[in-house]
Short mmCIF file of C-alpha atoms in Angstrom, two decimals:
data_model
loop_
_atom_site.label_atom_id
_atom_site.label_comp_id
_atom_site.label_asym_id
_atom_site.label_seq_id
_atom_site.Cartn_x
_atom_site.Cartn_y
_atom_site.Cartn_z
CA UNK Y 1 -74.76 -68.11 2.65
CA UNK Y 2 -78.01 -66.47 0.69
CA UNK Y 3 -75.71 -66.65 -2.39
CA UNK Y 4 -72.57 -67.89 -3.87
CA UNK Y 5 -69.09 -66.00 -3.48
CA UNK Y 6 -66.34 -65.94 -5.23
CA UNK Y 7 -63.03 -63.96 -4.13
CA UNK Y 8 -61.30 -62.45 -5.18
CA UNK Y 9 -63.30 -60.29 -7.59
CA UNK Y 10 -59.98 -59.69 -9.43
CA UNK Y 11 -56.60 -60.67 -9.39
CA UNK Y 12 -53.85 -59.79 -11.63
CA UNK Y 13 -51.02 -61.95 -12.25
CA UNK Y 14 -47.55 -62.23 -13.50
CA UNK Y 15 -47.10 -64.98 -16.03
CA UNK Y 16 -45.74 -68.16 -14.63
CA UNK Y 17 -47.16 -67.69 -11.18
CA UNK Y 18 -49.86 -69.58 -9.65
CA UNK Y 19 -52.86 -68.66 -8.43
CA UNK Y 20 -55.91 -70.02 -6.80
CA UNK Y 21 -59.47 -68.69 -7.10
CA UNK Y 22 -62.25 -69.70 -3.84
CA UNK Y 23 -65.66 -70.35 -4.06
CA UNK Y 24 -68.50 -70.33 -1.50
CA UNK Y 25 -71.62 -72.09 -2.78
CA UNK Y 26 -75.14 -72.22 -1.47
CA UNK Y 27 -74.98 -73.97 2.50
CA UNK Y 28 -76.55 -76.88 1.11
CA UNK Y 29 -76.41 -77.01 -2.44
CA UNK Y 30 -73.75 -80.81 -2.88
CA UNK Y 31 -73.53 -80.08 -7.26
CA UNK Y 32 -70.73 -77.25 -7.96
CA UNK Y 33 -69.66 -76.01 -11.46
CA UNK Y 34 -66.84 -74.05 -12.74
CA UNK Y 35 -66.83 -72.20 -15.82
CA UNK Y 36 -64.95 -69.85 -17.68
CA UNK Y 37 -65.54 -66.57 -19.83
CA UNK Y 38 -63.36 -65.18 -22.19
CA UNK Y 39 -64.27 -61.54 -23.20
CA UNK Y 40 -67.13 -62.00 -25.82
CA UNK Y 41 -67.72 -65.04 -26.01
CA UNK Y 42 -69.93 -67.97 -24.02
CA UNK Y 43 -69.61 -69.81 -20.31
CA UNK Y 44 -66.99 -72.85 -21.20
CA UNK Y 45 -67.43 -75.27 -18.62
CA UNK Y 46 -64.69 -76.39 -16.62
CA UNK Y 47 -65.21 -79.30 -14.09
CA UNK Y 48 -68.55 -80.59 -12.09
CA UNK Y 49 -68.62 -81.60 -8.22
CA UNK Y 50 -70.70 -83.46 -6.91
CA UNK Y 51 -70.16 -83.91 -3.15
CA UNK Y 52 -66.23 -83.60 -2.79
CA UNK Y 53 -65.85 -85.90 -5.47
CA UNK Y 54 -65.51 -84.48 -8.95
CA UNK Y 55 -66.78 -86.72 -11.58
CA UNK Y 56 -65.91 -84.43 -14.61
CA UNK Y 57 -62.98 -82.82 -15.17
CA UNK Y 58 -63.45 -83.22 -18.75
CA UNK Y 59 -63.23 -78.93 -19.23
CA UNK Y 60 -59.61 -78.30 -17.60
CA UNK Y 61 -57.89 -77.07 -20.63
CA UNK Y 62 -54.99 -78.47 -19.34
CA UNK Y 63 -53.01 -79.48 -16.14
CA UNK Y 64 -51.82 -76.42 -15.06
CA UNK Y 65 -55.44 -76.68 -14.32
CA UNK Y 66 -56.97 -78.53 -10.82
CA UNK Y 67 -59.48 -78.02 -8.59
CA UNK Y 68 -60.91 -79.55 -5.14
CA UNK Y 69 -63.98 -79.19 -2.62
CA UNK Y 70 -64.12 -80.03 0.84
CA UNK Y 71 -66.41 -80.30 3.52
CA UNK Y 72 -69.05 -80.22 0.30
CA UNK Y 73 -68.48 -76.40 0.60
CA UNK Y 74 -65.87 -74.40 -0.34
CA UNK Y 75 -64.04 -75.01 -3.80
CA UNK Y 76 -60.57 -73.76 -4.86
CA UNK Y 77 -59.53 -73.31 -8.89
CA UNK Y 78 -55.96 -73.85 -9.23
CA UNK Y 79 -53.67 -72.60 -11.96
CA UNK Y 80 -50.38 -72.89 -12.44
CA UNK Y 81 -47.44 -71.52 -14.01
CA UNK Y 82 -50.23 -68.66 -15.37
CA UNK Y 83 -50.47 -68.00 -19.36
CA UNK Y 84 -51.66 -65.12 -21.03
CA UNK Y 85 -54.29 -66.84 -22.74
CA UNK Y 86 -55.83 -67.52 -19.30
CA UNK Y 87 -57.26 -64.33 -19.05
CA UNK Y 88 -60.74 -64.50 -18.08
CA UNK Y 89 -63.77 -64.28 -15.73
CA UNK Y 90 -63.53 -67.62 -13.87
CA UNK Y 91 -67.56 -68.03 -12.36
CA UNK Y 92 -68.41 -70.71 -9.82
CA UNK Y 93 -71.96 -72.06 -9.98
CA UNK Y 94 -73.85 -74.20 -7.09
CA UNK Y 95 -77.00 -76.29 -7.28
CA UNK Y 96 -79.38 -78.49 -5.02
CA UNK Y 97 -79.84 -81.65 -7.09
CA UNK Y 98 -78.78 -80.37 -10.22
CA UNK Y 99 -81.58 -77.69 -10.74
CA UNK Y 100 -81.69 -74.40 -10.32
CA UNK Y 101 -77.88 -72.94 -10.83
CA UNK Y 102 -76.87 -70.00 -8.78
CA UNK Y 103 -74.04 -68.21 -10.18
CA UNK Y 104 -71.14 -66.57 -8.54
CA UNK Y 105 -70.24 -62.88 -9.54
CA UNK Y 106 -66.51 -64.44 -10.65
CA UNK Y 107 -63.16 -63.64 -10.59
CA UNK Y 108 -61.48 -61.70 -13.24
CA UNK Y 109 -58.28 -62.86 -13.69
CA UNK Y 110 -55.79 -60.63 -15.75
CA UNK Y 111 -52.33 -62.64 -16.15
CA UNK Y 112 -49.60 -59.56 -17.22
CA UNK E 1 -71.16 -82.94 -29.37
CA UNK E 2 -72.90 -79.67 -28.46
CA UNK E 3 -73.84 -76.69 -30.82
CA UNK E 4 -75.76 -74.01 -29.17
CA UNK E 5 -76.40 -70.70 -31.58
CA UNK E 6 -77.97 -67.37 -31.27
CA UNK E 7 -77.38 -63.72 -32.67
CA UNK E 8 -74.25 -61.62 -31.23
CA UNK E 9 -76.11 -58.57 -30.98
CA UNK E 10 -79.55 -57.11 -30.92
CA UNK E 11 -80.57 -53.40 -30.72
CA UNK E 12 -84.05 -52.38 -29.99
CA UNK E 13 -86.08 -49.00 -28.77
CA UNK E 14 -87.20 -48.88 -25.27
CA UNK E 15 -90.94 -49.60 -25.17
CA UNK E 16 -90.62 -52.06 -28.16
CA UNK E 17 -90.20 -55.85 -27.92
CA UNK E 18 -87.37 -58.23 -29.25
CA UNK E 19 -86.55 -62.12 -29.58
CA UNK E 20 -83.73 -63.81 -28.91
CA UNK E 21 -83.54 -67.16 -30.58
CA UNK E 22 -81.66 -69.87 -29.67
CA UNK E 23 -81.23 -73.60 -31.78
CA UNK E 24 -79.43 -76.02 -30.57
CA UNK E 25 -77.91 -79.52 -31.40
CA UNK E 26 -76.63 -81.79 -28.78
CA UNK E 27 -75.89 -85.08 -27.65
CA UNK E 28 -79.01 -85.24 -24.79
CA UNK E 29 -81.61 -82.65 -23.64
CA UNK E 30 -83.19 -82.06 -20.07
CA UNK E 31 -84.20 -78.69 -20.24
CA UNK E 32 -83.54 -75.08 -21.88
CA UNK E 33 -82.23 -71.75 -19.50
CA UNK E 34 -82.13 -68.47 -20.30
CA UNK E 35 -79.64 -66.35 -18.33
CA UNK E 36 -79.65 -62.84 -17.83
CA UNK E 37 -76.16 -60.94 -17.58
CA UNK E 38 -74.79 -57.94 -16.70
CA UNK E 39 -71.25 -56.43 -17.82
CA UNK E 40 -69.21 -57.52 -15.00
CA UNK E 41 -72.27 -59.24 -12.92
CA UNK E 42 -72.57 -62.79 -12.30
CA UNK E 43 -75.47 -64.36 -14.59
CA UNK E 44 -79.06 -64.57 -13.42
CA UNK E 45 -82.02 -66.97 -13.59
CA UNK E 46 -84.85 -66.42 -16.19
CA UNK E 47 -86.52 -69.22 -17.38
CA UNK E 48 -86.03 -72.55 -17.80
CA UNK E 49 -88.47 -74.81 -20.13
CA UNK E 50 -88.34 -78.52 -20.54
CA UNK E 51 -91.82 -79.28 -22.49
CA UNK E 52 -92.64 -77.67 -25.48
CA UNK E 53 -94.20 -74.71 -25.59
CA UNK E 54 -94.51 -71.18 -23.97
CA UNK E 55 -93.69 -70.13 -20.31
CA UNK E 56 -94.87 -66.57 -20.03
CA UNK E 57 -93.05 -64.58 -16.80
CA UNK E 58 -94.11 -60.68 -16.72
CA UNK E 59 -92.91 -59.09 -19.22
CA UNK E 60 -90.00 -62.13 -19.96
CA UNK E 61 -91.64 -65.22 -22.57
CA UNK E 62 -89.69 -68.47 -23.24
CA UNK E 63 -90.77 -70.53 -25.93
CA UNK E 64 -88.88 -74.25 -27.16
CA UNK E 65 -89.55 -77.02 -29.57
CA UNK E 66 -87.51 -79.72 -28.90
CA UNK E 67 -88.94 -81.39 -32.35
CA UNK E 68 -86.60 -78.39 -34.17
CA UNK E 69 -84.04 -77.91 -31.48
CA UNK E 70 -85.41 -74.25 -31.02
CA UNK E 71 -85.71 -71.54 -27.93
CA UNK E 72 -86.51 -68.17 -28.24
CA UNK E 73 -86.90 -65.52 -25.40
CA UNK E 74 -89.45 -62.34 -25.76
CA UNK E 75 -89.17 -59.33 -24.13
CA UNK E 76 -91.87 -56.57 -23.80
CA UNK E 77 -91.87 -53.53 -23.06
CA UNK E 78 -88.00 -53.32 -23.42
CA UNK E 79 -87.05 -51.08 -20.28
CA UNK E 80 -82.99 -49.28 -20.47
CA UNK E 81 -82.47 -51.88 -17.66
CA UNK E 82 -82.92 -54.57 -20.15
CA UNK E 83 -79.83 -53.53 -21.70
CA UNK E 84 -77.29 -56.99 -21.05
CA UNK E 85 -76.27 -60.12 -22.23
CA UNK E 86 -78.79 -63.14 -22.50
CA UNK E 87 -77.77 -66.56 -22.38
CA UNK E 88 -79.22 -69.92 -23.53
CA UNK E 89 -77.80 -73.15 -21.77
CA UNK E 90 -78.76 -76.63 -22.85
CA UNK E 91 -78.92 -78.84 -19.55
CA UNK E 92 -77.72 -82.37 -20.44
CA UNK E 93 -77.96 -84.59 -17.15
CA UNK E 94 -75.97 -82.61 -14.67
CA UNK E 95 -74.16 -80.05 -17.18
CA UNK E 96 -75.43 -76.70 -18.92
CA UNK E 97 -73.86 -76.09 -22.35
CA UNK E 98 -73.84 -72.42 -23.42
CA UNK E 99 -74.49 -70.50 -26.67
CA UNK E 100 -72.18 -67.33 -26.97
CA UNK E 101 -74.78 -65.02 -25.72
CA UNK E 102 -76.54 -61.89 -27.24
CA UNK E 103 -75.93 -58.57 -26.54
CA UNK E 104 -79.35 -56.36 -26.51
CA UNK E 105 -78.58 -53.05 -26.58
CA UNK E 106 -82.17 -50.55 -25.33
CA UNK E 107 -82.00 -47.46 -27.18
CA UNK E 108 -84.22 -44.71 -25.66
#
């Protein structure tokens, strides 16, 4: 696609359920980022794709937290058994070669 | 580790001109971004400087020394559009590390 997308846009939640948020990077683009944004404060990255494979998962806050890619395309944030504190923009990023990061509009994720 | 600073929040008159710095302190350095975003927008592109010195884009300037871990980002003739959050990302091998952001507010 001409960008990336992210859906949904927003989701709210009940605590304790699971959810999963999808991205759509660039057609072409084999590095994928995810990142999250708390109200106010800075991108806090998450985990880094490369291909399907994801060599750092060193930003899951914890393992409610997982993620995959397949196909090198679309990538799917899980989270389970939802927390308040998890409220946040979730933003998916893509990039050919490690250069040039497109960002996704995010999800805003409201867990109630 | 990574430390990435800049101001919170930055007000200026529409017409005038403002700087955003940015220091930084991290474990390995290939490269400085700026990010432009919008309340509920997904970030955008502005600059990105790996030398030192100044990349000049329209009205948009990025500066760095990597010598003081330093950034700064100039914008002229401040438009109401200009209003938004501006980010500065470290790029260490594959990852960007970001500062907080700072909030410029464009008064008319």
């Amino acid at each position: 696609g001409a960008g990336v997308s992210q859906s949904p846009s927003n989701k709210v939640t009940e605590k304790g359920k699971d959810v999963e948020l999808r991205c759509d990077p660039i057609s072409g683009h084999t590095a994928l980022y995810w990142y999250r944004q708390r109200l106010g404060q800075g991108l806090e990255f998450l985990i880094y794709f490369q291909g399907n494979s994801a060599p750092d998962k060193s930003g899951l806050p914890s393992d409610r937290f997982s993620a995959e890619r397949t196909g090198e395309s679309v990538s799917t944030l899980t989270i389970q058994r939802t927390q308040q504190e998890d409220s946040a923009v979730y933003l998916c990023a893509s990039s050919l070669q490690n250069y040039g990061y497109t960002f996704g509009s995010g999800t805003r994720l409201t867990v109630v | 580790g990574q430390n990435i600073d800049q101001p919170t929040e930055m007000t200026a008159t529409e017409g005038a001109i403002v700087q955003i710095n940015c220091t930084y302190q991290t474990s390995g350095f290939n490269g400085l971004f700026w990010y432009q975003q919008h309340a509920g927008e997904a970030p955008t592109f502005l600059s990105y400087n790996v030398l030192d010195g100044l990349e000049e884009k329209g009205r948009f300037s990025s500066f760095l020394s990597r010598s003081k871990g330093y950034s700064y980002l100039l914008l002229k003739e401040l438009q109401m559009k200009d209003s938004a959050s501006y980010l500065c990302a470290v790029k260490n091998d594959y990852k960007l590390s970001f500062g907080a952001g700072t909030t410029v507010t464009v008064r008319a």
